[in-house]
PDB file of C-alpha atoms and ligand atoms in Angstrom:
ATOM      1  CA  MET B   1      49.645  -7.630  18.988  1.00  0.00           C
ATOM      2  CA  ARG B   2      51.286  -4.325  18.163  1.00  0.00           C
ATOM      3  CA  LEU B   3      49.124  -1.208  17.946  1.00  0.00           C
ATOM      4  CA  ILE B   4      50.974   1.555  16.124  1.00  0.00           C
ATOM      5  CA  ILE B   5      49.321   4.942  16.459  1.00  0.00           C
ATOM      6  CA  HIS B   6      50.131   7.803  14.099  1.00  0.00           C
ATOM      7  CA  ARG B   7      48.844  11.346  14.215  1.00  0.00           C
ATOM      8  CA  ASP B   8      46.970  11.105  10.931  1.00  0.00           C
ATOM      9  CA  TYR B   9      46.050   8.778   8.087  1.00  0.00           C
ATOM     10  CA  GLU B  10      48.889   9.895   5.804  1.00  0.00           C
ATOM     11  CA  LYS B  11      51.520   9.116   8.415  1.00  0.00           C
ATOM     12  CA  ALA B  12      49.907   5.765   9.282  1.00  0.00           C
ATOM     13  CA  SER B  13      49.774   4.817   5.587  1.00  0.00           C
ATOM     14  CA  ALA B  14      53.378   5.858   4.944  1.00  0.00           C
ATOM     15  CA  TRP B  15      54.579   3.827   7.931  1.00  0.00           C
ATOM     16  CA  ALA B  16      52.592   0.744   6.884  1.00  0.00           C
ATOM     17  CA  ALA B  17      53.779   0.964   3.265  1.00  0.00           C
ATOM     18  CA  GLY B  18      57.386   1.412   4.398  1.00  0.00           C
ATOM     19  CA  TYR B  19      57.133  -1.612   6.677  1.00  0.00           C
ATOM     20  CA  ILE B  20      55.738  -3.840   3.914  1.00  0.00           C
ATOM     21  CA  ALA B  21      58.302  -2.530   1.407  1.00  0.00           C
ATOM     22  CA  ASP B  22      61.098  -3.435   3.843  1.00  0.00           C
ATOM     23  CA  ARG B  23      59.641  -6.927   4.257  1.00  0.00           C
ATOM     24  CA  ILE B  24      59.481  -7.396   0.465  1.00  0.00           C
ATOM     25  CA  ASN B  25      62.941  -5.933  -0.181  1.00  0.00           C
ATOM     26  CA  SER B  26      64.622  -8.024   2.504  1.00  0.00           C
ATOM     27  CA  TYR B  27      62.802 -11.260   1.610  1.00  0.00           C
ATOM     28  CA  ARG B  28      64.756 -14.243   0.300  1.00  0.00           C
ATOM     29  CA  LYS B  29      65.260 -13.991  -3.443  1.00  0.00           C
ATOM     30  CA  ASP B  30      64.714 -17.667  -4.263  1.00  0.00           C
ATOM     31  CA  SER B  31      60.970 -17.701  -3.639  1.00  0.00           C
ATOM     32  CA  PRO B  32      58.142 -15.204  -4.144  1.00  0.00           C
ATOM     33  CA  PHE B  33      56.760 -12.979  -1.403  1.00  0.00           C
ATOM     34  CA  ILE B  34      53.087 -13.933  -1.010  1.00  0.00           C
ATOM     35  CA  LEU B  35      51.100 -10.831  -0.130  1.00  0.00           C
ATOM     36  CA  GLY B  36      47.416 -10.749   0.845  1.00  0.00           C
ATOM     37  CA  LEU B  37      45.622  -7.530  -0.108  1.00  0.00           C
ATOM     38  CA  PRO B  38      42.358  -5.739   0.711  1.00  0.00           C
ATOM     39  CA  THR B  39      40.160  -3.198  -1.023  1.00  0.00           C
ATOM     40  CA  GLY B  40      38.160  -0.336   0.512  1.00  0.00           C
ATOM     41  CA  SER B  41      39.207   3.218   1.262  1.00  0.00           C
ATOM     42  CA  SER B  42      41.530   2.264   4.153  1.00  0.00           C
ATOM     43  CA  PRO B  43      44.416   0.834   2.051  1.00  0.00           C
ATOM     44  CA  LEU B  44      44.348   3.603  -0.581  1.00  0.00           C
ATOM     45  CA  GLY B  45      47.071   5.624   1.175  1.00  0.00           C
ATOM     46  CA  ILE B  46      49.307   2.526   1.293  1.00  0.00           C
ATOM     47  CA  TYR B  47      48.692   1.814  -2.393  1.00  0.00           C
ATOM     48  CA  ARG B  48      49.587   5.412  -3.278  1.00  0.00           C
ATOM     49  CA  GLU B  49      52.832   4.998  -1.323  1.00  0.00           C
ATOM     50  CA  PHE B  50      53.575   1.670  -3.081  1.00  0.00           C
ATOM     51  CA  VAL B  51      53.139   3.321  -6.480  1.00  0.00           C
ATOM     52  CA  LYS B  52      55.370   6.229  -5.449  1.00  0.00           C
ATOM     53  CA  MET B  53      58.073   3.897  -4.099  1.00  0.00           C
ATOM     54  CA  HIS B  54      57.903   1.867  -7.294  1.00  0.00           C
ATOM     55  CA  LYS B  55      58.192   4.987  -9.502  1.00  0.00           C
ATOM     56  CA  ASP B  56      61.147   6.158  -7.392  1.00  0.00           C
ATOM     57  CA  GLY B  57      62.873   2.813  -7.992  1.00  0.00           C
ATOM     58  CA  LYS B  58      62.664   1.787  -4.327  1.00  0.00           C
ATOM     59  CA  LEU B  59      60.202  -1.099  -4.606  1.00  0.00           C
ATOM     60  CA  SER B  60      59.642  -3.788  -7.195  1.00  0.00           C
ATOM     61  CA  PHE B  61      56.760  -6.282  -7.247  1.00  0.00           C
ATOM     62  CA  LYS B  62      58.499  -8.658  -9.664  1.00  0.00           C
ATOM     63  CA  ASN B  63      58.989 -11.166  -6.850  1.00  0.00           C
ATOM     64  CA  VAL B  64      55.538 -10.600  -5.297  1.00  0.00           C
ATOM     65  CA  HIS B  65      52.457 -12.808  -5.780  1.00  0.00           C
ATOM     66  CA  THR B  66      49.165 -11.440  -4.472  1.00  0.00           C
ATOM     67  CA  PHE B  67      45.898 -12.864  -3.162  1.00  0.00           C
ATOM     68  CA  ASN B  68      43.015 -10.479  -2.649  1.00  0.00           C
ATOM     69  CA  MET B  69      40.616 -10.915   0.238  1.00  0.00           C
ATOM     70  CA  ASP B  70      37.256 -10.817  -1.426  1.00  0.00           C
ATOM     71  CA  GLU B  71      35.018  -9.971  -4.378  1.00  0.00           C
ATOM     72  CA  TYR B  72      31.344  -9.157  -4.810  1.00  0.00           C
ATOM     73  CA  ILE B  73      29.204 -11.856  -6.399  1.00  0.00           C
ATOM     74  CA  GLY B  74      27.645 -10.744  -9.670  1.00  0.00           C
ATOM     75  CA  LEU B  75      30.020  -7.951 -10.689  1.00  0.00           C
ATOM     76  CA  THR B  76      32.143  -8.468 -13.794  1.00  0.00           C
ATOM     77  CA  GLU B  77      35.859  -7.672 -13.691  1.00  0.00           C
ATOM     78  CA  ASP B  78      35.308  -4.475 -15.646  1.00  0.00           C
ATOM     79  CA  HIS B  79      32.502  -3.212 -13.384  1.00  0.00           C
ATOM     80  CA  PRO B  80      33.907  -0.017 -11.791  1.00  0.00           C
ATOM     81  CA  GLN B  81      32.858  -1.189  -8.313  1.00  0.00           C
ATOM     82  CA  SER B  82      34.247  -4.705  -8.620  1.00  0.00           C
ATOM     83  CA  TYR B  83      37.288  -5.399  -6.508  1.00  0.00           C
ATOM     84  CA  HIS B  84      39.102  -6.561  -9.669  1.00  0.00           C
ATOM     85  CA  TYR B  85      38.638  -3.115 -11.164  1.00  0.00           C
ATOM     86  CA  PHE B  86      39.573  -1.413  -7.889  1.00  0.00           C
ATOM     87  CA  MET B  87      42.861  -3.304  -7.643  1.00  0.00           C
ATOM     88  CA  MET B  88      43.873  -2.675 -11.253  1.00  0.00           C
ATOM     89  CA  ASP B  89      42.934   0.981 -11.023  1.00  0.00           C
ATOM     90  CA  ASN B  90      44.531   1.748  -7.673  1.00  0.00           C
ATOM     91  CA  LEU B  91      47.572  -0.504  -7.704  1.00  0.00           C
ATOM     92  CA  PHE B  92      48.303  -3.169 -10.285  1.00  0.00           C
ATOM     93  CA  ASN B  93      48.188  -0.914 -13.372  1.00  0.00           C
ATOM     94  CA  HIS B  94      50.899   1.268 -11.822  1.00  0.00           C
ATOM     95  CA  ILE B  95      53.460  -1.289 -10.641  1.00  0.00           C
ATOM     96  CA  ASP B  96      55.630  -4.006 -12.194  1.00  0.00           C
ATOM     97  CA  ILE B  97      53.720  -7.039 -10.957  1.00  0.00           C
ATOM     98  CA  ASP B  98      53.356  -9.930 -13.393  1.00  0.00           C
ATOM     99  CA  ARG B  99      49.602 -10.245 -14.163  1.00  0.00           C
ATOM    100  CA  LYS B 100      49.734 -14.008 -13.823  1.00  0.00           C
ATOM    101  CA  HIS B 101      50.819 -13.574 -10.204  1.00  0.00           C
ATOM    102  CA  ILE B 102      47.640 -11.672  -9.260  1.00  0.00           C
ATOM    103  CA  HIS B 103      44.888 -13.764  -7.651  1.00  0.00           C
ATOM    104  CA  ILE B 104      41.395 -12.386  -7.063  1.00  0.00           C
ATOM    105  CA  LEU B 105      38.282 -14.476  -6.434  1.00  0.00           C
ATOM    106  CA  ASP B 106      35.953 -14.628  -9.437  1.00  0.00           C
ATOM    107  CA  GLY B 107      32.588 -13.217  -8.377  1.00  0.00           C
ATOM    108  CA  MET B 108      31.078 -14.353 -11.715  1.00  0.00           C
ATOM    109  CA  SER B 109      32.059 -17.994 -11.265  1.00  0.00           C
ATOM    110  CA  LYS B 110      29.321 -20.452 -12.186  1.00  0.00           C
ATOM    111  CA  GLU B 111      30.682 -22.731  -9.451  1.00  0.00           C
ATOM    112  CA  PRO B 112      31.375 -20.373  -6.549  1.00  0.00           C
ATOM    113  CA  GLU B 113      31.971 -23.108  -3.988  1.00  0.00           C
ATOM    114  CA  LYS B 114      34.558 -24.730  -6.233  1.00  0.00           C
ATOM    115  CA  GLU B 115      36.093 -21.297  -6.851  1.00  0.00           C
ATOM    116  CA  CYS B 116      36.529 -20.862  -3.076  1.00  0.00           C
ATOM    117  CA  LYS B 117      38.032 -24.319  -2.638  1.00  0.00           C
ATOM    118  CA  LEU B 118      40.486 -23.741  -5.487  1.00  0.00           C
ATOM    119  CA  TYR B 119      41.466 -20.384  -3.960  1.00  0.00           C
ATOM    120  CA  GLU B 120      42.407 -22.041  -0.671  1.00  0.00           C
ATOM    121  CA  GLU B 121      44.372 -24.652  -2.624  1.00  0.00           C
ATOM    122  CA  ALA B 122      46.156 -21.956  -4.620  1.00  0.00           C
ATOM    123  CA  ILE B 123      47.203 -20.169  -1.399  1.00  0.00           C
ATOM    124  CA  ALA B 124      48.449 -23.442   0.092  1.00  0.00           C
ATOM    125  CA  GLY B 125      50.177 -24.295  -3.202  1.00  0.00           C
ATOM    126  CA  GLU B 126      52.206 -21.079  -2.955  1.00  0.00           C
ATOM    127  CA  GLY B 127      53.319 -22.010   0.556  1.00  0.00           C
ATOM    128  CA  GLY B 128      50.839 -19.784   2.409  1.00  0.00           C
ATOM    129  CA  ILE B 129      50.595 -16.022   2.778  1.00  0.00           C
ATOM    130  CA  GLU B 130      53.642 -14.263   4.174  1.00  0.00           C
ATOM    131  CA  LEU B 131      51.859 -11.025   5.073  1.00  0.00           C
ATOM    132  CA  PHE B 132      48.136 -10.330   4.883  1.00  0.00           C
ATOM    133  CA  LEU B 133      47.275  -6.638   4.748  1.00  0.00           C
ATOM    134  CA  GLY B 134      43.677  -5.825   5.666  1.00  0.00           C
ATOM    135  CA  GLY B 135      41.216  -3.138   6.602  1.00  0.00           C
ATOM    136  CA  MET B 136      38.346  -3.329   9.076  1.00  0.00           C
ATOM    137  CA  GLY B 137      34.627  -2.717   8.649  1.00  0.00           C
ATOM    138  CA  SER B 138      32.837  -0.421  11.092  1.00  0.00           C
ATOM    139  CA  ASP B 139      31.346  -3.556  12.706  1.00  0.00           C
ATOM    140  CA  GLY B 140      34.807  -5.005  13.226  1.00  0.00           C
ATOM    141  CA  HIS B 141      34.737  -7.355  10.247  1.00  0.00           C
ATOM    142  CA  ILE B 142      37.791  -8.526   8.343  1.00  0.00           C
ATOM    143  CA  ALA B 143      37.422  -9.140   4.584  1.00  0.00           C
ATOM    144  CA  PHE B 144      33.668  -9.933   4.375  1.00  0.00           C
ATOM    145  CA  ASN B 145      33.603 -12.018   7.570  1.00  0.00           C
ATOM    146  CA  GLU B 146      30.555 -10.368   9.007  1.00  0.00           C
ATOM    147  CA  PRO B 147      29.551 -10.591  12.696  1.00  0.00           C
ATOM    148  CA  GLY B 148      28.831 -14.183  13.678  1.00  0.00           C
ATOM    149  CA  SER B 149      31.301 -15.673  11.171  1.00  0.00           C
ATOM    150  CA  SER B 150      33.212 -18.684  12.411  1.00  0.00           C
ATOM    151  CA  LEU B 151      36.665 -17.708  13.574  1.00  0.00           C
ATOM    152  CA  ASN B 152      37.881 -20.890  11.845  1.00  0.00           C
ATOM    153  CA  SER B 153      36.165 -20.082   8.547  1.00  0.00           C
ATOM    154  CA  ARG B 154      37.778 -20.637   5.148  1.00  0.00           C
ATOM    155  CA  THR B 155      37.107 -19.021   1.778  1.00  0.00           C
ATOM    156  CA  ARG B 156      33.384 -19.156   1.060  1.00  0.00           C
ATOM    157  CA  ILE B 157      30.202 -17.282   0.092  1.00  0.00           C
ATOM    158  CA  LYS B 158      28.944 -14.707   2.627  1.00  0.00           C
ATOM    159  CA  THR B 159      25.811 -12.593   2.849  1.00  0.00           C
ATOM    160  CA  LEU B 160      26.534  -8.946   3.638  1.00  0.00           C
ATOM    161  CA  THR B 161      24.924  -7.232   6.613  1.00  0.00           C
ATOM    162  CA  GLU B 162      22.794  -4.099   6.270  1.00  0.00           C
ATOM    163  CA  GLU B 163      25.553  -2.155   8.095  1.00  0.00           C
ATOM    164  CA  THR B 164      28.139  -3.192   5.493  1.00  0.00           C
ATOM    165  CA  LYS B 165      25.780  -2.457   2.602  1.00  0.00           C
ATOM    166  CA  SER B 166      25.073   1.003   4.054  1.00  0.00           C
ATOM    167  CA  ALA B 167      28.797   1.652   4.584  1.00  0.00           C
ATOM    168  CA  ASN B 168      29.633   0.566   1.029  1.00  0.00           C
ATOM    169  CA  ALA B 169      26.658   2.390  -0.554  1.00  0.00           C
ATOM    170  CA  ARG B 170      28.968   5.382  -1.048  1.00  0.00           C
ATOM    171  CA  PHE B 171      30.507   3.482  -3.975  1.00  0.00           C
ATOM    172  CA  PHE B 172      27.066   2.646  -5.448  1.00  0.00           C
ATOM    173  CA  GLU B 173      25.479   6.087  -5.909  1.00  0.00           C
ATOM    174  CA  GLY B 174      24.667   6.171  -2.193  1.00  0.00           C
ATOM    175  CA  ASP B 175      22.058   3.417  -2.568  1.00  0.00           C
ATOM    176  CA  PRO B 176      22.461   0.360  -0.284  1.00  0.00           C
ATOM    177  CA  LEU B 177      20.054  -1.547  -2.548  1.00  0.00           C
ATOM    178  CA  LYS B 178      22.614  -1.331  -5.369  1.00  0.00           C
ATOM    179  CA  VAL B 179      25.331  -2.995  -3.238  1.00  0.00           C
ATOM    180  CA  PRO B 180      25.540  -6.718  -4.064  1.00  0.00           C
ATOM    181  CA  GLY B 181      24.070  -8.768  -1.225  1.00  0.00           C
ATOM    182  CA  THR B 182      26.677 -11.527  -1.338  1.00  0.00           C
ATOM    183  CA  ALA B 183      30.411 -11.894  -1.797  1.00  0.00           C
ATOM    184  CA  LEU B 184      33.172 -14.452  -1.972  1.00  0.00           C
ATOM    185  CA  THR B 185      35.621 -13.926   0.857  1.00  0.00           C
ATOM    186  CA  VAL B 186      38.619 -15.525   2.468  1.00  0.00           C
ATOM    187  CA  GLY B 187      37.751 -16.813   5.932  1.00  0.00           C
ATOM    188  CA  VAL B 188      38.964 -15.654   9.306  1.00  0.00           C
ATOM    189  CA  GLY B 189      41.000 -18.865   9.420  1.00  0.00           C
ATOM    190  CA  THR B 190      42.548 -18.051   6.040  1.00  0.00           C
ATOM    191  CA  VAL B 191      43.735 -14.673   7.360  1.00  0.00           C
ATOM    192  CA  MET B 192      44.938 -16.230  10.617  1.00  0.00           C
ATOM    193  CA  ASP B 193      47.082 -18.718   8.686  1.00  0.00           C
ATOM    194  CA  ALA B 194      49.174 -15.873   7.253  1.00  0.00           C
ATOM    195  CA  ARG B 195      52.569 -15.649   8.909  1.00  0.00           C
ATOM    196  CA  GLU B 196      51.976 -11.955   9.593  1.00  0.00           C
ATOM    197  CA  VAL B 197      48.831  -9.808   9.548  1.00  0.00           C
ATOM    198  CA  MET B 198      48.753  -6.016   9.274  1.00  0.00           C
ATOM    199  CA  ILE B 199      45.511  -4.034   9.556  1.00  0.00           C
ATOM    200  CA  ILE B 200      45.163  -0.357   8.661  1.00  0.00           C
ATOM    201  CA  VAL B 201      42.406   1.500  10.529  1.00  0.00           C
ATOM    202  CA  ASN B 202      41.513   5.170  10.332  1.00  0.00           C
ATOM    203  CA  GLY B 203      38.801   7.584  11.343  1.00  0.00           C
ATOM    204  CA  ARG B 204      36.261   7.961  14.142  1.00  0.00           C
ATOM    205  CA  ALA B 205      33.780   5.678  12.353  1.00  0.00           C
ATOM    206  CA  LYS B 206      36.060   2.758  13.247  1.00  0.00           C
ATOM    207  CA  ALA B 207      36.687   3.778  16.888  1.00  0.00           C
ATOM    208  CA  ARG B 208      33.984   1.601  18.454  1.00  0.00           C
ATOM    209  CA  ALA B 209      35.153  -1.472  16.540  1.00  0.00           C
ATOM    210  CA  LEU B 210      38.812  -0.811  17.342  1.00  0.00           C
ATOM    211  CA  LYS B 211      37.957  -0.711  21.035  1.00  0.00           C
ATOM    212  CA  ALA B 212      36.158  -4.060  20.797  1.00  0.00           C
ATOM    213  CA  VAL B 213      38.994  -5.645  18.843  1.00  0.00           C
ATOM    214  CA  VAL B 214      41.826  -4.387  21.078  1.00  0.00           C
ATOM    215  CA  GLU B 215      40.315  -4.131  24.564  1.00  0.00           C
ATOM    216  CA  GLU B 216      37.531  -6.685  24.663  1.00  0.00           C
ATOM    217  CA  GLY B 217      37.562 -10.481  24.359  1.00  0.00           C
ATOM    218  CA  ILE B 218      37.835 -12.629  21.272  1.00  0.00           C
ATOM    219  CA  ASN B 219      34.319 -12.694  19.902  1.00  0.00           C
ATOM    220  CA  HIS B 220      32.779 -13.773  16.600  1.00  0.00           C
ATOM    221  CA  MET B 221      30.627 -10.609  16.640  1.00  0.00           C
ATOM    222  CA  TRP B 222      33.817  -8.579  16.003  1.00  0.00           C
ATOM    223  CA  THR B 223      35.649 -10.970  13.729  1.00  0.00           C
ATOM    224  CA  LEU B 224      38.888  -8.988  13.680  1.00  0.00           C
ATOM    225  CA  SER B 225      39.240  -9.719  17.414  1.00  0.00           C
ATOM    226  CA  CYS B 226      40.764 -13.006  16.140  1.00  0.00           C
ATOM    227  CA  LEU B 227      44.017 -11.024  15.907  1.00  0.00           C
ATOM    228  CA  GLN B 228      44.447 -11.426  19.653  1.00  0.00           C
ATOM    229  CA  MET B 229      45.354 -15.056  18.900  1.00  0.00           C
ATOM    230  CA  HIS B 230      47.778 -14.272  16.080  1.00  0.00           C
ATOM    231  CA  PRO B 231      51.491 -14.537  16.896  1.00  0.00           C
ATOM    232  CA  LYS B 232      52.472 -11.635  14.627  1.00  0.00           C
ATOM    233  CA  ALA B 233      49.760  -9.031  14.211  1.00  0.00           C
ATOM    234  CA  ILE B 234      50.064  -5.278  13.760  1.00  0.00           C
ATOM    235  CA  ILE B 235      47.256  -2.730  13.738  1.00  0.00           C
ATOM    236  CA  VAL B 236      48.360   0.617  12.308  1.00  0.00           C
ATOM    237  CA  CYS B 237      45.925   3.434  12.987  1.00  0.00           C
ATOM    238  CA  ASP B 238      45.444   7.170  13.197  1.00  0.00           C
ATOM    239  CA  GLU B 239      44.562   9.034  16.391  1.00  0.00           C
ATOM    240  CA  ASP B 240      40.913   9.469  15.399  1.00  0.00           C
ATOM    241  CA  ALA B 241      40.440   5.699  15.397  1.00  0.00           C
ATOM    242  CA  THR B 242      41.691   5.489  19.005  1.00  0.00           C
ATOM    243  CA  GLU B 243      38.975   7.810  20.321  1.00  0.00           C
ATOM    244  CA  GLU B 244      37.089   5.052  22.178  1.00  0.00           C
ATOM    245  CA  LEU B 245      40.195   3.354  23.604  1.00  0.00           C
ATOM    246  CA  LYS B 246      41.061   3.924  27.258  1.00  0.00           C
ATOM    247  CA  ALA B 247      43.760   6.547  27.802  1.00  0.00           C
ATOM    248  CA  GLY B 248      45.801   3.832  29.523  1.00  0.00           C
ATOM    249  CA  THR B 249      45.576   1.517  26.499  1.00  0.00           C
ATOM    250  CA  VAL B 250      46.813   4.230  24.149  1.00  0.00           C
ATOM    251  CA  ARG B 251      49.632   5.100  26.501  1.00  0.00           C
ATOM    252  CA  TYR B 252      50.666   1.471  26.937  1.00  0.00           C
ATOM    253  CA  PHE B 253      50.952   0.792  23.224  1.00  0.00           C
ATOM    254  CA  LYS B 254      52.772   4.100  22.618  1.00  0.00           C
ATOM    255  CA  ASP B 255      55.222   3.275  25.422  1.00  0.00           C
ATOM    256  CA  ILE B 256      56.079  -0.195  24.163  1.00  0.00           C
ATOM    257  CA  GLU B 257      56.598   1.115  20.628  1.00  0.00           C
ATOM    258  CA  LYS B 258      59.080   3.683  21.999  1.00  0.00           C
ATOM    259  CA  GLU B 259      60.956   0.777  23.591  1.00  0.00           C
ATOM    260  CA  ALA B 260      60.760  -1.239  20.373  1.00  0.00           C
ATOM    261  CA  ILE B 261      62.384   1.643  18.491  1.00  0.00           C
ATOM    262  CA  LYS B 262      65.098   1.939  21.142  1.00  0.00           C
ATOM    263  CA  ILE B 263      66.106  -1.693  20.817  1.00  0.00           C
ATOM    264  CA  HIS B 264      65.809  -1.494  16.997  1.00  0.00           C
ATOM    265  CA  SER B 265      63.359  -4.363  17.080  1.00  0.00           C
ATOM    266  CA  CYS B 266      61.307  -4.981  13.993  1.00  0.00           C
ATOM    267  CA  SER B 267      58.971  -7.451  15.655  1.00  0.00           C
ATOM    268  CA  GLY B 268      58.261  -5.449  18.839  1.00  0.00           C
ATOM    269  CA  ASN B 269      56.116  -6.754  21.641  1.00  0.00           C
ATOM    270  CA  GLN B 270      53.314  -9.017  20.601  1.00  0.00           C
TER     271      GLN B 270
HETATM  272  C1  GLP J   1      34.579  -3.983   2.909  1.00  0.00           C
HETATM  273  C2  GLP J   1      35.742  -4.904   2.576  1.00  0.00           C
HETATM  274  C3  GLP J   1      36.735  -4.974   3.715  1.00  0.00           C
HETATM  275  C4  GLP J   1      37.101  -3.581   4.152  1.00  0.00           C
HETATM  276  C5  GLP J   1      35.878  -2.864   4.629  1.00  0.00           C
HETATM  277  C6  GLP J   1      36.165  -1.470   5.132  1.00  0.00           C
HETATM  278  O1  GLP J   1      33.637  -4.597   3.704  1.00  0.00           O
HETATM  279  N1  GLP J   1      35.298  -6.223   2.264  1.00  0.00           N
HETATM  280  O2  GLP J   1      37.878  -5.696   3.292  1.00  0.00           O
HETATM  281  O3  GLP J   1      38.072  -3.646   5.181  1.00  0.00           O
HETATM  282  O4  GLP J   1      34.982  -2.778   3.528  1.00  0.00           O
HETATM  283  O5  GLP J   1      36.193  -0.587   4.075  1.00  0.00           O
HETATM  284  P1  GLP J   1      36.787   0.867   4.168  1.00  0.00           P
HETATM  285  O6  GLP J   1      38.253   0.706   4.200  1.00  0.00           O
HETATM  286  O7  GLP J   1      36.323   1.546   2.911  1.00  0.00           O
HETATM  287  O8  GLP J   1      36.248   1.496   5.401  1.00  0.00           O
END
């Protein structure tokens, strides 16, 4: 695992967006780049950078197909808090992606289990995800894989914890009762199948979870700790998020990144 620490959120977001843009721009031209995407406040800085790079003519999404991580059950696509709406509003409406290459789980599906199965098949049908970008919940969850989720899980229906509903209440007039209680989400196993995983983490509210994920053992109570088993995982974070890490951990990861820059390595130490 690489842990890339930047002074603040803007710098972390710019680095992450630049890294993904390089991966897309240098990808083979004879097949699409399959990109997994999250919602939430964490990726907003990256999406702003993507839009800027696209407007500046430095990044095209014509050869990119996307799969989003999750969607609330019971919200229509045009509901302002649905993840469909979020993605159109914050990214897809501002870039040159072909609409038919956007995949987001349908939270209004009458057959949600079938919807989840078809989603897994669609990912496999595209040859798997090349890079899955994600955020992390304050309880260490990835997508909506709440504490206790199987680390082998696939796309399915999940019930949200009270902690997640409280955290996401800020988008629902501050009322946790207005946050849908269930969602469709890719599984931990779905994320782990991606050839590369990048997680953006910022702020003190995530510090306790980041410590568990980076310094403690692999544990289904902090589902993002699965990254310790991934051959190509990067966590990009700001300094606030490292507040609970040991000084030695921070120093170690900063040191190896300095070495990675020196040897012009893109993959770094894992
Ligand atoms: C939700 C999403 C996750 C996201 C998390 C953190 O639970 N399902 O994908 O990572 O929120 O959100 P934020 O980035 O707003 O802190």
